Short mmCIF file of C-alpha atoms and ligand atoms in Angstrom, two decimals:
data_model
loop_
_atom_site.label_atom_id
_atom_site.label_comp_id
_atom_site.label_asym_id
_atom_site.label_seq_id
_atom_site.Cartn_x
_atom_site.Cartn_y
_atom_site.Cartn_z
CA MET A 24 235.75 133.39 -36.27
CA ASN A 25 235.54 129.96 -34.79
CA SER A 26 236.20 126.84 -36.70
CA ASP A 27 232.68 126.21 -37.78
CA GLU A 28 232.49 129.64 -39.22
CA LEU A 29 235.80 129.48 -40.98
CA MET A 30 234.73 126.03 -42.56
CA LYS A 31 231.43 127.56 -43.87
CA ARG A 32 232.93 130.65 -45.54
CA PRO A 33 234.24 128.92 -48.61
CA LEU A 34 230.80 127.16 -49.14
CA GLU A 35 229.08 130.48 -48.99
CA MET A 36 231.53 131.99 -51.40
CA LEU A 37 231.04 129.01 -53.85
CA GLU A 38 227.34 129.84 -53.87
CA GLU A 39 228.01 133.41 -54.56
CA ILE A 40 230.38 132.59 -57.38
CA ARG A 41 227.98 130.05 -58.99
CA ALA A 42 225.23 132.70 -58.90
CA PHE A 43 227.38 135.54 -60.32
CA GLU A 44 226.74 136.52 -64.00
CA ALA A 45 228.78 139.58 -65.16
CA LYS A 46 226.84 142.16 -67.17
CA ASP A 47 230.01 143.38 -68.87
CA ALA A 48 233.67 143.28 -68.88
CA GLU A 49 234.05 145.90 -66.03
CA GLU A 50 231.90 143.88 -63.76
CA LEU A 51 233.80 140.75 -64.67
CA GLU A 52 237.11 142.40 -63.83
CA ARG A 53 235.75 143.69 -60.47
CA PHE A 54 234.79 140.01 -59.61
CA ARG A 55 238.19 138.74 -60.65
CA VAL A 56 239.87 141.34 -58.37
CA ARG A 57 237.59 140.49 -55.40
CA PHE A 58 238.22 136.85 -55.61
CA LEU A 59 241.46 136.29 -57.28
CA GLY A 60 243.38 139.59 -56.73
CA ALA A 61 246.45 139.87 -54.69
CA LYS A 62 244.47 140.85 -51.67
CA GLY A 63 241.36 138.98 -52.85
CA LEU A 64 239.11 136.45 -50.94
CA VAL A 65 240.89 133.41 -52.07
CA LYS A 66 244.13 134.85 -50.51
CA GLU A 67 242.20 135.60 -47.36
CA LEU A 68 240.64 132.06 -47.21
CA SER A 69 244.15 130.52 -47.62
CA ALA A 70 245.56 132.65 -44.85
CA ALA A 71 242.90 131.48 -42.45
CA PHE A 72 244.13 127.89 -42.99
CA ARG A 73 246.63 128.24 -40.09
CA ASP A 74 243.87 128.98 -37.53
CA LEU A 75 242.10 125.67 -38.08
CA PRO A 76 242.76 122.54 -36.07
CA GLY A 77 244.76 119.73 -37.91
CA GLU A 78 241.87 117.39 -38.54
CA LEU A 79 239.83 120.16 -40.44
CA LYS A 80 242.77 121.27 -42.58
CA LYS A 81 242.42 118.78 -45.36
CA GLU A 82 238.69 119.39 -45.80
CA TYR A 83 239.24 123.16 -45.70
CA GLY A 84 242.01 123.08 -48.28
CA GLN A 85 239.77 121.23 -50.65
CA ARG A 86 236.95 123.71 -50.27
CA VAL A 87 239.36 126.77 -50.78
CA ASN A 88 240.57 125.09 -53.88
CA ALA A 89 237.00 124.62 -55.17
CA VAL A 90 236.44 128.31 -54.65
CA LYS A 91 239.61 129.31 -56.54
CA LYS A 92 238.69 126.98 -59.35
CA ALA A 93 235.16 128.22 -59.64
CA ALA A 94 236.23 131.85 -59.69
CA GLU A 95 238.85 131.09 -62.35
CA GLU A 96 236.31 129.43 -64.55
CA LYS A 97 233.90 132.29 -64.28
CA VAL A 98 236.54 134.66 -65.29
CA ALA A 99 237.66 132.50 -68.12
CA SER A 100 234.23 132.03 -69.55
CA GLY A 101 233.42 135.69 -69.13
CA ARG A 102 236.52 136.68 -71.01
CA LEU A 103 235.42 134.48 -73.92
CA ARG A 104 232.18 136.49 -74.04
CA PHE A 105 233.60 140.02 -73.44
CA GLY A 106 236.99 139.67 -74.79
CA GLU A 107 240.48 139.87 -73.18
CA LYS A 108 241.54 142.09 -70.25
CA LYS A 109 239.20 144.66 -69.05
CA GLY A 110 237.10 144.59 -72.13
CA LYS A 111 239.36 147.09 -73.87
CA LYS A 112 240.31 144.60 -76.67
CA LYS A 113 237.83 142.11 -77.93
CA ALA A 114 239.14 138.64 -78.77
CA ASP A 115 239.04 138.24 -82.58
CA ALA A 116 239.22 134.51 -82.65
CA ASP A 117 236.28 132.37 -81.41
CA LEU A 118 238.37 130.63 -78.60
CA SER A 119 235.50 128.24 -77.97
CA ARG A 120 235.72 126.72 -81.35
CA PRO A 121 237.02 122.95 -81.21
CA VAL A 122 240.45 122.54 -82.62
CA GLN A 123 240.81 120.53 -85.89
CA ALA A 124 243.18 117.65 -84.78
CA PHE A 125 244.07 116.69 -88.26
CA GLN A 126 244.87 118.98 -91.02
CA PRO A 127 245.08 116.61 -94.03
CA GLY A 128 247.68 117.95 -96.57
CA SER A 129 247.04 118.50 -100.21
CA ARG A 130 249.11 118.23 -103.23
CA HIS A 131 250.66 121.25 -104.84
CA PRO A 132 248.91 122.38 -108.09
CA ILE A 133 252.00 121.92 -110.10
CA SER A 134 252.26 118.21 -108.97
CA LEU A 135 248.52 117.67 -109.68
CA ILE A 136 248.85 118.97 -113.22
CA THR A 137 252.21 117.26 -113.91
CA ASP A 138 250.52 113.91 -112.94
CA GLU A 139 247.44 114.64 -115.06
CA ILE A 140 249.63 115.31 -118.03
CA ILE A 141 251.66 112.19 -117.34
CA ASP A 142 248.42 110.09 -117.14
CA LEU A 143 246.98 111.54 -120.37
CA PHE A 144 250.17 110.58 -122.30
CA ARG A 145 250.52 107.29 -120.47
CA ASN A 146 247.02 106.32 -121.76
CA ILE A 147 248.24 106.65 -125.40
CA GLY A 148 251.55 104.53 -124.77
CA PHE A 149 254.17 107.08 -123.52
CA ASN A 150 256.59 106.13 -120.66
CA VAL A 151 258.13 108.48 -118.23
CA ALA A 152 261.84 109.22 -118.57
CA GLU A 153 263.97 111.48 -116.37
CA GLY A 154 267.29 113.37 -116.47
CA PRO A 155 269.54 115.41 -114.24
CA GLU A 156 268.80 119.16 -113.48
CA ILE A 157 272.45 119.96 -113.68
CA GLU A 158 273.46 119.27 -117.41
CA ASP A 159 276.52 119.44 -119.41
CA ASP A 160 276.93 121.39 -122.55
CA TRP A 161 276.40 118.49 -124.85
CA HIS A 162 273.07 117.46 -123.60
CA ASN A 163 271.62 120.92 -122.97
CA PHE A 164 272.87 122.55 -126.13
CA THR A 165 275.32 120.89 -128.51
CA ALA A 166 273.56 117.56 -129.15
CA LEU A 167 270.35 119.51 -129.66
CA ASN A 168 271.87 121.10 -132.71
CA LEU A 169 273.02 124.24 -130.93
CA PRO A 170 276.80 124.24 -131.82
CA PRO A 171 278.92 126.57 -129.62
CA GLU A 172 278.64 129.61 -131.73
CA HIS A 173 275.09 129.15 -132.93
CA PRO A 174 273.13 132.46 -132.40
CA ALA A 175 270.20 130.38 -131.15
CA ARG A 176 272.19 129.83 -128.03
CA ASP A 177 271.35 133.42 -127.21
CA MET A 178 267.70 132.35 -126.76
CA GLN A 179 268.65 130.84 -123.59
CA ASP A 180 269.51 133.12 -120.57
CA THR A 181 271.12 130.42 -118.65
CA PHE A 182 272.35 129.83 -115.14
CA PHE A 183 276.04 128.62 -115.57
CA ILE A 184 277.36 126.75 -112.57
CA GLN A 185 280.78 125.98 -114.04
CA ARG A 186 282.64 127.17 -117.14
CA ASP A 187 284.96 125.14 -119.23
CA PRO A 188 283.83 122.47 -119.16
CA ASP A 189 280.38 124.20 -118.98
CA LEU A 190 277.80 122.89 -116.51
CA VAL A 191 274.42 124.62 -116.36
CA LEU A 192 271.08 124.32 -114.74
CA ARG A 193 269.16 122.70 -117.56
CA THR A 194 267.19 125.38 -119.53
CA HIS A 195 264.54 122.84 -120.76
CA THR A 196 263.61 119.20 -120.52
CA SER A 197 264.88 118.54 -124.11
CA PRO A 198 268.18 117.12 -122.89
CA VAL A 199 266.25 114.19 -121.70
CA GLN A 200 265.60 113.45 -125.37
CA ILE A 201 269.30 113.17 -125.98
CA ARG A 202 269.96 111.05 -122.83
CA TYR A 203 267.18 108.69 -123.74
CA MET A 204 268.00 108.28 -127.43
CA GLU A 205 271.76 107.65 -126.53
CA LYS A 206 270.50 104.58 -124.56
CA HIS A 207 267.59 103.38 -126.49
CA LYS A 208 266.84 102.55 -130.10
CA PRO A 209 263.42 103.42 -131.77
CA PRO A 210 260.57 103.04 -131.36
CA ILE A 211 260.73 105.59 -128.58
CA ARG A 212 257.83 107.14 -126.98
CA ILE A 213 258.55 108.99 -123.79
CA ILE A 214 257.52 111.94 -121.71
CA ALA A 215 259.93 113.66 -119.36
CA PRO A 216 258.63 115.90 -116.62
CA GLY A 217 260.84 118.05 -114.49
CA ARG A 218 262.20 121.37 -113.21
CA VAL A 219 264.05 123.77 -115.54
CA TYR A 220 265.87 127.20 -114.95
CA ARG A 221 266.24 130.45 -116.79
CA VAL A 222 267.26 133.91 -115.82
CA ASP A 223 263.77 135.28 -116.10
CA ASN A 224 261.32 136.77 -113.44
CA ASP A 225 258.03 138.41 -113.93
CA SER A 226 254.23 137.57 -113.68
CA THR A 227 254.50 135.03 -116.37
CA HIS A 228 258.09 133.81 -116.05
CA SER A 229 259.74 132.34 -113.10
CA PRO A 230 263.50 131.56 -112.79
CA VAL A 231 262.44 128.00 -111.84
CA PHE A 232 259.54 126.35 -113.60
CA HIS A 233 258.34 122.96 -114.84
CA GLN A 234 258.15 121.44 -118.20
CA VAL A 235 256.93 118.17 -119.65
CA GLU A 236 258.94 116.96 -122.69
CA GLY A 237 257.57 114.57 -125.07
CA LEU A 238 259.41 112.51 -127.72
CA TYR A 239 258.19 110.01 -130.28
CA VAL A 240 260.71 108.47 -132.77
CA ALA A 241 259.78 105.49 -135.05
CA GLU A 242 259.40 104.71 -138.84
CA ASN A 243 257.06 107.10 -140.68
CA VAL A 244 256.13 109.51 -137.90
CA SER A 245 254.49 112.59 -139.37
CA PHE A 246 253.55 116.14 -138.47
CA ALA A 247 249.92 115.17 -138.68
CA GLU A 248 250.51 112.68 -135.82
CA LEU A 249 252.03 115.47 -133.79
CA LYS A 250 249.01 117.66 -134.16
CA GLN A 251 246.53 114.87 -133.59
CA THR A 252 248.37 113.85 -130.35
CA LEU A 253 248.36 117.46 -129.11
CA TYR A 254 244.72 117.91 -129.98
CA TYR A 255 243.96 114.84 -127.96
CA PHE A 256 245.97 116.18 -125.13
CA VAL A 257 244.40 119.72 -124.95
CA GLN A 258 240.91 118.42 -125.30
CA ARG A 259 241.24 116.04 -122.41
CA MET A 260 243.05 118.72 -120.33
CA PHE A 261 240.74 121.75 -121.01
CA GLY A 262 237.61 120.29 -122.54
CA GLU A 263 236.41 119.38 -125.97
CA ASP A 264 235.68 123.10 -126.88
CA VAL A 265 239.28 124.29 -126.31
CA GLU A 266 240.47 126.64 -129.05
CA VAL A 267 244.07 126.21 -130.06
CA ARG A 268 246.39 127.59 -132.79
CA PHE A 269 249.75 126.45 -134.15
CA ARG A 270 252.23 129.16 -134.99
CA PRO A 271 255.28 128.44 -137.16
CA SER A 272 258.40 128.94 -135.11
CA PHE A 273 261.91 127.98 -134.78
CA PHE A 274 263.99 125.56 -132.56
CA PRO A 275 267.41 124.36 -133.50
CA PHE A 276 266.35 120.77 -132.47
CA THR A 277 263.08 120.51 -134.62
CA GLU A 278 262.40 121.20 -138.17
CA PRO A 279 259.70 122.34 -138.92
CA SER A 280 258.94 123.90 -135.68
CA ALA A 281 255.70 125.34 -134.33
CA GLU A 282 254.36 126.93 -131.06
CA MET A 283 250.91 126.02 -129.79
CA ASP A 284 248.66 128.61 -128.10
CA ILE A 285 245.51 128.31 -126.13
CA ALA A 286 242.76 130.78 -126.23
CA TRP A 287 241.39 132.38 -122.95
CA LYS A 288 239.05 135.17 -122.19
CA LYS A 289 240.00 138.42 -120.64
CA GLY A 290 236.82 140.50 -119.90
CA GLY A 291 235.13 139.17 -123.05
CA GLU A 292 238.25 139.69 -125.12
CA LYS A 293 240.08 136.73 -126.61
CA LYS A 294 243.66 136.30 -125.67
CA TRP A 295 246.22 133.56 -126.49
CA MET A 296 248.57 131.94 -124.14
CA GLU A 297 251.64 129.92 -125.47
CA ILE A 298 251.81 126.54 -123.81
CA MET A 299 254.38 124.66 -125.71
CA GLY A 300 256.92 124.36 -128.42
CA CYS A 301 256.99 121.45 -130.85
CA GLY A 302 258.14 120.08 -134.19
CA MET A 303 259.68 117.25 -136.13
CA VAL A 304 262.97 116.05 -134.62
CA ASP A 305 265.81 117.53 -136.57
CA PRO A 306 267.83 114.85 -138.56
CA ASN A 307 271.08 116.23 -136.99
CA VAL A 308 269.78 115.53 -133.49
CA LEU A 309 268.94 111.93 -134.50
CA LYS A 310 272.45 111.58 -135.91
CA ASN A 311 273.94 113.01 -132.75
CA CYS A 312 272.39 110.08 -130.97
CA ASP A 313 273.41 107.41 -133.62
CA ILE A 314 269.98 106.98 -134.97
CA ASP A 315 269.56 106.65 -138.69
CA PRO A 316 267.63 109.78 -139.83
CA ASP A 317 266.96 108.01 -143.30
CA ARG A 318 264.99 105.32 -141.64
CA TYR A 319 263.49 107.14 -138.63
CA THR A 320 261.49 110.34 -138.04
CA GLY A 321 260.10 111.76 -134.90
CA TYR A 322 258.31 114.54 -133.23
CA ALA A 323 258.88 116.31 -130.02
CA PHE A 324 257.24 118.87 -127.80
CA GLY A 325 257.95 120.72 -124.55
CA MET A 326 255.12 122.33 -122.52
CA GLY A 327 255.09 124.66 -119.55
CA VAL A 328 253.30 123.15 -116.61
CA GLU A 329 252.76 126.47 -114.84
CA ARG A 330 251.21 127.88 -118.06
CA ILE A 331 248.76 125.04 -118.12
CA ALA A 332 247.92 125.19 -114.50
CA MET A 333 247.51 129.00 -114.92
CA LEU A 334 245.02 128.48 -117.78
CA LYS A 335 243.19 125.56 -116.15
CA TYR A 336 242.86 127.25 -112.70
CA LYS A 337 242.49 130.88 -113.89
CA ILE A 338 245.69 131.98 -112.04
CA ARG A 339 247.18 135.36 -112.94
CA ASP A 340 250.67 135.49 -111.46
CA ILE A 341 252.99 132.60 -111.85
CA ARG A 342 254.73 133.60 -108.57
CA THR A 343 251.73 132.47 -106.43
CA PHE A 344 252.87 128.89 -107.15
CA TYR A 345 256.00 129.43 -105.10
CA GLU A 346 254.89 131.53 -102.24
CA ASN A 347 253.86 128.55 -100.21
CA ASP A 348 250.68 130.15 -98.94
CA ILE A 349 248.71 127.34 -97.59
CA ARG A 350 245.31 129.22 -98.35
CA PHE A 351 246.34 129.10 -102.02
CA ILE A 352 247.84 125.71 -102.33
CA SER A 353 245.21 123.81 -100.33
CA GLN A 354 242.45 124.87 -102.77
CA PHE A 355 243.43 122.42 -105.53
CA LYS A 356 242.10 118.93 -105.78
CA SER A 357 242.99 116.32 -108.11
CA ALA A 358 240.63 115.84 -111.04
CA ARG A 359 241.14 112.06 -110.85
N1 LIG B 429 262.78 123.02 -125.40
C1 LIG B 429 261.81 123.97 -125.98
C2 LIG B 429 261.66 125.23 -124.93
O1 LIG B 429 262.03 124.87 -123.84
C3 LIG B 429 260.47 123.40 -126.23
C4 LIG B 429 260.43 122.45 -127.24
C5 LIG B 429 260.60 121.07 -126.90
C6 LIG B 429 260.29 122.75 -128.59
C7 LIG B 429 260.62 120.11 -127.94
C8 LIG B 429 260.25 121.85 -129.64
C9 LIG B 429 260.50 120.50 -129.31
O2 LIG B 429 261.29 126.18 -125.23
#
C-alpha cells in the first residue's frame, strides 16, 4: 500500500463504524473483536504508522485515534442496550440514567418526633433541661425514692458500669427531675429529652431508647392539670379523635401514679399501647431536693419516644429505628 492508500484506510473505517448497528450482543462482540481485539484493525492501523513519511505521521495518528474512539463508543453504547459482556448477563441498572449530584439528608424519625414533642410542650410554657447519660445511684434511684433495698429497684434491669460507688447508664430520664430541682426552686416547668438504657431487647424493647420527661412543680398543682396537659399533648400529636386511657400504676417517685395508653387498630381489632408513665411527684422526692412538700405539689411524666413514633408512623418493630437503613430513615419528613 502506498502512502495515499494508507492515509485513506482510517477514513473508510470510520465510515464503516458510523454506519454499523449491531442487531444483538453477539454481533456487537464480533464488531468489538474486529476493530478493538488484540489482532484487530486498530492494531493493524497503528502498525502501519512506521511505513509513513514523517510529514504524514501526525495526521495519520489523529485519524487512527478517531477510529479507535468511534469503535469504543459503538461498543459502549451497544453494551448499554444489550447488557454486559457477550450478552450473557443483562445489566440490571440503567447506566444511562443521570447521576443525582446531591442527596440531601433527612432527619432521623426519632429526632423528628422528639422535636415535635418539645415544641408542643414549649408552646405551653415548658423549657428544655438535660442531664448526663451516666448517672450515680443518688440521681437514678435513691433521690427518686428508691432506697437501696427497695423492691422497686428490681423493676429496672440496669447496665452498671461501676459498683460501689455505683455508676449506671441511666434507666430513665427521671434523674433530670432531681438534678433540676436541686438547682432551681419552684415554679418549675421542664421537659427533658434524652437517651436511656435498659437490659431489654425484642420487637418493642430496645436496650437503648429515648424518653421525654416532664416535670411541673408549683403551688396547687393537681392531677386534673396533669391529665389535661397530657390530653392536649396527645391530641396535637395524634389528632383530635385519639383514644386514650389512664391505668392506675405504681412508681416510687410519684403518688398516685398512672400509665397512659393509646388505642391503635390491628386488623380491625382495638389494641392499646403504653406510651408513658406519670403521676403526682412523691413528697419524699421534693424533700430530697429541699423543696417544701407542704407548700408545693407537682406532676411528672415520662414518655417513650420510640413508642410514639411507632404509633404515629405505624412501625411494627422498634429495631428498624437503629438499623440505619437509608431507605427506611429517609421516608420521614418533619410535620412542621
Ligand atoms: N421513669 C418512668 C419510667 O421510665 C416513667 C415516669 C416518669 C413515671 C415520671 C412517672 C413519672 O418508666
